[in-house]
CSV table of C-alpha atoms in Angstrom, one decimal:
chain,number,residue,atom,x,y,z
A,1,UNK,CA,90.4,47.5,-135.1
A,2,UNK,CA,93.6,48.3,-133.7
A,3,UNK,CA,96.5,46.8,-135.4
A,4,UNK,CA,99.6,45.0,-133.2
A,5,UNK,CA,101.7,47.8,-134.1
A,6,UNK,CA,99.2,50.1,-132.5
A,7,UNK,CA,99.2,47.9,-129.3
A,8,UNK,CA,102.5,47.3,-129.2
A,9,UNK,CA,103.1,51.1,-128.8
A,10,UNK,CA,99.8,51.8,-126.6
A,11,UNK,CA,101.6,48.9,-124.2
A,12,UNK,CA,105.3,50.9,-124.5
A,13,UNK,CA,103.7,54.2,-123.1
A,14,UNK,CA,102.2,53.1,-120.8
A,15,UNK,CA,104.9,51.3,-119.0
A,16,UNK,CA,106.8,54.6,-119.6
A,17,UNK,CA,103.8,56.5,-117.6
A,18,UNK,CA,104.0,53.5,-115.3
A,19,UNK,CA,107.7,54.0,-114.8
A,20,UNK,CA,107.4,57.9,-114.6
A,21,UNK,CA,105.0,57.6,-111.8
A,22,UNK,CA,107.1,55.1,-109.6
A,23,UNK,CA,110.4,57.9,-110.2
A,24,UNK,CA,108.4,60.6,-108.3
A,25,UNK,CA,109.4,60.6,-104.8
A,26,UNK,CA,106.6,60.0,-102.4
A,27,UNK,CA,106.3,62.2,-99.3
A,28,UNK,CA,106.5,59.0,-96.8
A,29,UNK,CA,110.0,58.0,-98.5
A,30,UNK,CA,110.6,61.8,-98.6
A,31,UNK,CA,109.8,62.2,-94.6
A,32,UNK,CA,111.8,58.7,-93.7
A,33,UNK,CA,115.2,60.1,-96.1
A,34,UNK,CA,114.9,63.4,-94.3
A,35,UNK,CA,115.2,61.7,-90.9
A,36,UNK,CA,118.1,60.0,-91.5
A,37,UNK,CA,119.6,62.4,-93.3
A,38,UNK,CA,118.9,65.1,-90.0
A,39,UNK,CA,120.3,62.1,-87.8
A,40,UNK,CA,123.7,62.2,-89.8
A,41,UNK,CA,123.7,66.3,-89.6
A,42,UNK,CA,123.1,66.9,-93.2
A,43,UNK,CA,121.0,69.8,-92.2
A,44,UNK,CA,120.5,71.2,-95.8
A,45,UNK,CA,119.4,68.2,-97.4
A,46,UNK,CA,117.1,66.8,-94.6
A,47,UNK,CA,115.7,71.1,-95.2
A,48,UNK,CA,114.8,70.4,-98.8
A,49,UNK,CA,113.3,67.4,-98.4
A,50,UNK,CA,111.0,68.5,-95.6
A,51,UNK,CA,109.8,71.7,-97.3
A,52,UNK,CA,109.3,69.0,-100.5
A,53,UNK,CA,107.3,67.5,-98.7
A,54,UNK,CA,105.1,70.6,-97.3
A,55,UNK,CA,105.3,71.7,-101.0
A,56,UNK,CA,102.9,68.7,-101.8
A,57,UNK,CA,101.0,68.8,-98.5
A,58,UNK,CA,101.1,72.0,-96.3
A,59,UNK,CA,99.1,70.3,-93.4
A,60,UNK,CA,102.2,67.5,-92.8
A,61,UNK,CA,102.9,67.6,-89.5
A,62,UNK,CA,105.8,65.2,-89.8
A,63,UNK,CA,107.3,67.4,-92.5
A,64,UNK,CA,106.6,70.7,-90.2
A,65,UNK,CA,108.0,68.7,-86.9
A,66,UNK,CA,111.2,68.0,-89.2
A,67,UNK,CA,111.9,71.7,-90.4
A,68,UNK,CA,111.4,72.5,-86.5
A,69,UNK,CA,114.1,70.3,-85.8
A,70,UNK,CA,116.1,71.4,-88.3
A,71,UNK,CA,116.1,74.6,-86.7
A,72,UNK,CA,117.0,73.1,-83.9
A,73,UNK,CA,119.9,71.4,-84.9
A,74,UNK,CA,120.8,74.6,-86.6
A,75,UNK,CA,120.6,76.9,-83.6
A,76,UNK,CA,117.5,78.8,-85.5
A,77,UNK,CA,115.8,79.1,-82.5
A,78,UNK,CA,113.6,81.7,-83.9
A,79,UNK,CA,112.5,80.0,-86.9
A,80,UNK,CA,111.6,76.3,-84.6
A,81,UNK,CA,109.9,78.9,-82.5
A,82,UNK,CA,107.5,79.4,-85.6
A,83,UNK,CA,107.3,75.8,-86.8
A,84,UNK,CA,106.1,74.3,-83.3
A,85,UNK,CA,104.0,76.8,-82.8
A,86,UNK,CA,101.9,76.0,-86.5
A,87,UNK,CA,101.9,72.3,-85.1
A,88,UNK,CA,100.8,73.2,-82.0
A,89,UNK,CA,97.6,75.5,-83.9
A,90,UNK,CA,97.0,72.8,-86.1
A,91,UNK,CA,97.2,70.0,-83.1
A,92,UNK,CA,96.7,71.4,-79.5
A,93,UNK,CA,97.7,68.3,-77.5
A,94,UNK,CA,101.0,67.3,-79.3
A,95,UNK,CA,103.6,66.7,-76.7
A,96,UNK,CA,106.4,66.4,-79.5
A,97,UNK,CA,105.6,69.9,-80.0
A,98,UNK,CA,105.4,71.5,-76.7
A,99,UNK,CA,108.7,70.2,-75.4
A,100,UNK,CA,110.4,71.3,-78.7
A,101,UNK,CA,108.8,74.9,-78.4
A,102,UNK,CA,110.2,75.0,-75.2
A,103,UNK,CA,113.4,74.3,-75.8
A,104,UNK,CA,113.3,76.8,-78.9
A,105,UNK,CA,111.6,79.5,-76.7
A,106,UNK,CA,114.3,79.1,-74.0
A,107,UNK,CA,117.6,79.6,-76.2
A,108,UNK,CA,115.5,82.3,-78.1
A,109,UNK,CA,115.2,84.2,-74.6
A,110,UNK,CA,118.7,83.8,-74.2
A,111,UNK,CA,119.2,85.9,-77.7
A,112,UNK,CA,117.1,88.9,-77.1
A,113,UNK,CA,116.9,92.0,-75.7
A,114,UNK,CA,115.4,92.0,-71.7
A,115,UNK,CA,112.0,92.4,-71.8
A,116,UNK,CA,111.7,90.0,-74.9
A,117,UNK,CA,113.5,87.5,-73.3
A,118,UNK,CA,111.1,87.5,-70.0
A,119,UNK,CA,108.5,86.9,-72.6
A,120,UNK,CA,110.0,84.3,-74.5
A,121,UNK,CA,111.4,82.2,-70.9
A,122,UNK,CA,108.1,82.5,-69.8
A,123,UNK,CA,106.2,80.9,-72.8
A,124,UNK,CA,109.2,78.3,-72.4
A,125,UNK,CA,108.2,77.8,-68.9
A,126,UNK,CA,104.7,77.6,-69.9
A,127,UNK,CA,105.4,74.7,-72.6
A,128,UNK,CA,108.0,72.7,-69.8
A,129,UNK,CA,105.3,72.7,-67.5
A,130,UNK,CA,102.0,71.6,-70.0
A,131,UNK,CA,104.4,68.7,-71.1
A,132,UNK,CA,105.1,67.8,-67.3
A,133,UNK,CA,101.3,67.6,-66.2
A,134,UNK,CA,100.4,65.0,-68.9
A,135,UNK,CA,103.9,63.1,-69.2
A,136,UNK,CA,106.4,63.3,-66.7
A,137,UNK,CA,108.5,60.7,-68.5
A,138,UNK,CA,108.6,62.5,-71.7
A,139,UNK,CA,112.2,62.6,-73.0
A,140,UNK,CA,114.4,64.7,-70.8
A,141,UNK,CA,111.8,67.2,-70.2
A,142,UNK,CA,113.1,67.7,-66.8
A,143,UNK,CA,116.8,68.2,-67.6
A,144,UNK,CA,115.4,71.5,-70.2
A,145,UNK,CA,113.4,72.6,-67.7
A,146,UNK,CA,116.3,72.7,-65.7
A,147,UNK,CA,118.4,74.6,-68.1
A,148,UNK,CA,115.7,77.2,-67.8
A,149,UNK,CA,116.0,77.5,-64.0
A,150,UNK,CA,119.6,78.0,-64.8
A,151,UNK,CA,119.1,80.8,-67.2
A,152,UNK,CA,116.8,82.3,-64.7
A,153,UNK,CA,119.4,82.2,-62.0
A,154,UNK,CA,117.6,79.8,-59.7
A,155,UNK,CA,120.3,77.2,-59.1
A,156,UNK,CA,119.0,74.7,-56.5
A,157,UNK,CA,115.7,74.4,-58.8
A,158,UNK,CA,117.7,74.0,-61.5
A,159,UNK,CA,120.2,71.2,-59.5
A,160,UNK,CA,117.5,69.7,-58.3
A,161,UNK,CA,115.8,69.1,-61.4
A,162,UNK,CA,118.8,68.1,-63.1
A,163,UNK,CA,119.2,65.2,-60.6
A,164,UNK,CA,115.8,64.1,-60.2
A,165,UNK,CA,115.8,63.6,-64.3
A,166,UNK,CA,118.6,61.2,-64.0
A,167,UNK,CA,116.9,59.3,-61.0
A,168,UNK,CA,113.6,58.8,-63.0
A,169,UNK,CA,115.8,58.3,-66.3
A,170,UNK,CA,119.5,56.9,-65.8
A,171,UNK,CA,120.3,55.6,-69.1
A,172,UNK,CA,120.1,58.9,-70.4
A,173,UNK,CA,123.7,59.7,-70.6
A,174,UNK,CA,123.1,63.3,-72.5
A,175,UNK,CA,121.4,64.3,-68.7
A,176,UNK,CA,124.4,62.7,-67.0
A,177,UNK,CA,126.5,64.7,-68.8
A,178,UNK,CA,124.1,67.6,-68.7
A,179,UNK,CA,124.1,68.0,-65.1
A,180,UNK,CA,128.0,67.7,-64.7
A,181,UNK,CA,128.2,70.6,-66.7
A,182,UNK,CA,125.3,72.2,-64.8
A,183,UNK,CA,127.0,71.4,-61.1
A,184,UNK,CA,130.2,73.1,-62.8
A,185,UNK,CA,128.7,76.3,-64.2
A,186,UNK,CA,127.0,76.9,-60.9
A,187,UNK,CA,130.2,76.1,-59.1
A,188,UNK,CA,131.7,79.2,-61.3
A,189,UNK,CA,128.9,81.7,-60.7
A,190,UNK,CA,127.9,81.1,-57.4
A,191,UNK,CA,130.0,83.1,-54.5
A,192,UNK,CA,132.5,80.9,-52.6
A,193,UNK,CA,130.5,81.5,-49.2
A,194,UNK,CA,127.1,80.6,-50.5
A,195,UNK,CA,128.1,77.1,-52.7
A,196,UNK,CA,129.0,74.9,-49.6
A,197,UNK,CA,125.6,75.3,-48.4
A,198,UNK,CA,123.9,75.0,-51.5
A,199,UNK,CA,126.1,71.8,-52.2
A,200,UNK,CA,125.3,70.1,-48.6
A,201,UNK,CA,122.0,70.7,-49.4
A,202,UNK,CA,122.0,68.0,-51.3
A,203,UNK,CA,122.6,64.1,-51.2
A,204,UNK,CA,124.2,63.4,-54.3
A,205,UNK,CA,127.6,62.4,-55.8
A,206,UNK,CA,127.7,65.0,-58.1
A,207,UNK,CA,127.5,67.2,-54.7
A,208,UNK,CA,130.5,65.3,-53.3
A,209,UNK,CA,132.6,66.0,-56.3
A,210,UNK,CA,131.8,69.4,-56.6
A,211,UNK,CA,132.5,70.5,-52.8
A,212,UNK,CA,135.7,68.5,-53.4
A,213,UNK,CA,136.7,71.1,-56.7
A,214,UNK,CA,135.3,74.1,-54.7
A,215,UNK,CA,138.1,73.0,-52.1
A,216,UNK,CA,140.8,72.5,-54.8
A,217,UNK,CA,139.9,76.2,-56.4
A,218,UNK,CA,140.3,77.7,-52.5
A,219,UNK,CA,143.9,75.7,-53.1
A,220,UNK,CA,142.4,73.8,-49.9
A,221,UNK,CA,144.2,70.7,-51.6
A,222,UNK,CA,145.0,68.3,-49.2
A,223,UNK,CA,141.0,68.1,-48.0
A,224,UNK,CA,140.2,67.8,-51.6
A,225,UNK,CA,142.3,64.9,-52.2
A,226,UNK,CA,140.7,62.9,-49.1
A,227,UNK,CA,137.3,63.7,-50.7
A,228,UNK,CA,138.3,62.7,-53.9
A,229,UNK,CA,140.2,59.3,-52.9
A,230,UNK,CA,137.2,58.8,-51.1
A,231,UNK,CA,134.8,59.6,-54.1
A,232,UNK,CA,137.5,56.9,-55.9
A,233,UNK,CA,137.1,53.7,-53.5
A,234,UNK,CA,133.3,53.8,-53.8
A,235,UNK,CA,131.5,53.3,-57.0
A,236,UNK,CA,130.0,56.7,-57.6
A,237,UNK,CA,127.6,57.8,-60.8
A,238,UNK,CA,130.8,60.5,-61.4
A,239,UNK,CA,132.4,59.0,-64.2
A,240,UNK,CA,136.5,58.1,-63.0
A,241,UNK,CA,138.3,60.6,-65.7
A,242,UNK,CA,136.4,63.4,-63.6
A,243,UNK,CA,138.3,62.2,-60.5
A,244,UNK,CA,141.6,62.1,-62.1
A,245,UNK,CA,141.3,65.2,-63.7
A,246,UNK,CA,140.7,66.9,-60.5
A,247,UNK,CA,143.5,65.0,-58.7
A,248,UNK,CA,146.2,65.5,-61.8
A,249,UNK,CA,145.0,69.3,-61.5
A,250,UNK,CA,145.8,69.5,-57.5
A,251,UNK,CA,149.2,67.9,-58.4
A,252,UNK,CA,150.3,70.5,-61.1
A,253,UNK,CA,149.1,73.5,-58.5
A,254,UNK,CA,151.4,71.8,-56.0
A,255,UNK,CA,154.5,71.6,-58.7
A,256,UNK,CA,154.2,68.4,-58.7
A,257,UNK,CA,153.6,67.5,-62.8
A,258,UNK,CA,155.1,64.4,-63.4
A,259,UNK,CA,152.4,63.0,-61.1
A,260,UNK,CA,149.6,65.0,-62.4
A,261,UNK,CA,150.5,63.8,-65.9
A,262,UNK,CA,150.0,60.4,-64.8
A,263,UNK,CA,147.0,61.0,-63.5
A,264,UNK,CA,145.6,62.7,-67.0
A,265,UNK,CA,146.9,59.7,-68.3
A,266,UNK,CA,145.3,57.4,-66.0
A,267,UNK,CA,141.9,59.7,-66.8
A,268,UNK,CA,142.3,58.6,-70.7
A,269,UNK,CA,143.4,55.3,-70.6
A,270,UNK,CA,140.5,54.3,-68.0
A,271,UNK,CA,137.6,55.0,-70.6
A,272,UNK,CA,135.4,52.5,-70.9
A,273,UNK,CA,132.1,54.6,-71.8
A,274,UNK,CA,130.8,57.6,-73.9
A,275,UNK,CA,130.0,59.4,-70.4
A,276,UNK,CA,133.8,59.0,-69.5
A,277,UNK,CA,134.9,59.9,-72.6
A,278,UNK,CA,132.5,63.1,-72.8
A,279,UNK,CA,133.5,64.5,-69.5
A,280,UNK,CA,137.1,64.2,-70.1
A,281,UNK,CA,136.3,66.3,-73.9
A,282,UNK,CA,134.5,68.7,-71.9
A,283,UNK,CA,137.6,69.1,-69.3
A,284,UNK,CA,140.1,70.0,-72.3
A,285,UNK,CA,137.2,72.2,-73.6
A,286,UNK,CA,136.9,73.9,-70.2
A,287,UNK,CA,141.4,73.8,-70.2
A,288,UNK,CA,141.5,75.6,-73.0
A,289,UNK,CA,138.1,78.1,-72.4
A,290,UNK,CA,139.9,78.9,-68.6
């Protein structure tokens, strides 16, 4: 017969085992402290806790999904390579996984040597198009696959794609943005005689704009200026601050600085939005870069 002093210790350990148990981490609090530790760009911890997590199961998806984009958020192109493609063995129709493996195969391309990187663009181009046959809508597949176009040098693919994402998908300001900084780069690599025609090709704002700068960088300044006052009185999808910025740049090349300072000016004090705010950061970027 036990005696009280017996139970009364029996009782004590097992609400220490009791208490033991509820202090080891479970993989679903694991996975959801991992995401929001990835969302706030604490890379390494969101790292540990994802290969925690595959430590205790090494068929989580989640946990193999978050390492990949980790990777991603790392610029481990290589390594997300790997990850989505054991997801995609383990689970051949995962979307998730095919749009990230694209993304990862693309910037990969971008790293190696030539004949790798045909390989690697083409897999890329491969995953891009699987996603797009069974979900058009799927994140901002189209503005990636457009990136790829771009790497591969075909520009009006690439433009195209860029605009139609924003069309299907306008709140997505990261494409907004995206395609500015696509119109710009092709307005920098693309011979002065060939990008009027590959701009009037298109109806589009951001088509506008950028024949507008094309004429400012021939110092053709005065039909730039009509252009973009004209771009100004209408209410375009080009964010203002890119306006300014243009017009504050036409008025320095003129010697005319007190005025283009006050349009800069104007350009900062008229954000309202991220978008405005993001394509003034990338003007100073591009300042300083040119």
């Amino acid at each position: 017969m036990n005696s009280p002093l017996v139970l009364l210790i029996l009782s004590l350990g097992a609400g220490a085992i009791t208490r033991a148990q509820e202090a080891v981490p479970k993989p679903a609090d694991s996975l959801a402290v991992a995401g929001k530790e990835l969302r706030m760009g604490n890379t390494p911890r969101a790292r540990a806790l994802y290969s925690w997590v595959l430590h205790e199961d090494r068929r989580s998806t989640p946990a193999r999904m978050g390492l990949g984009k980790v990777a991603i958020a790392e610029n481990e192109w290589g390594e997300g390579c790997d990850q989505f493609q054991d997801v995609i063995d383990r689970d051949t129709g995962s979307i998730a996984a095919r749009y990230c493996c694209g993304i990862c195969r693309r910037e990969y391309g971008a790293q190696v040597a030539f004949i790798l990187r045909k390989v690697q663009w083409g897999k890329a181009m491969d995953d891009f198009l699987w996603v797009l046959a069974r979900d058009s809508s799927y994140e901002d597949v189209l503005y990636q696959l457009a990136l790829l176009y771009r790497y591969i040098d075909e520009y009006d693919l690439a433009l195209d794609l860029g605009r139609l994402q924003i069309d299907r998908k306008p709140d997505l300001v990261d494409a907004r943005l995206g395609l500015f900084i696509l119109y710009r780069f092709v307005l920098a690599v693309v011979p002065p005689g060939d990008i009027f025609p590959l701009l009037r090709r298109r109806h589009d704002p951001f088509a506008v704009y950028f024949a507008a700068e094309a004429l400012r960088r021939q110092k053709r300044y005065e039909e730039s200026e009509q252009i973009l006052n004209a771009i100004l009185g209408r209410m375009e999808s080009i964010p203002v601050q890119a306006i300014y910025c243009s017009l504050a740049r036409i008025y320095y090349a003129r010697g005319d600085p007190a005025r283009g300072e006050a349009y800069y000016w104007r350009a900062v004090d008229s954000i309202s939005s991220w978008l405005g705010s993001a394509i003034l950061f990338e003007d100073i970027k591009y300042v300083l870069r040119s």
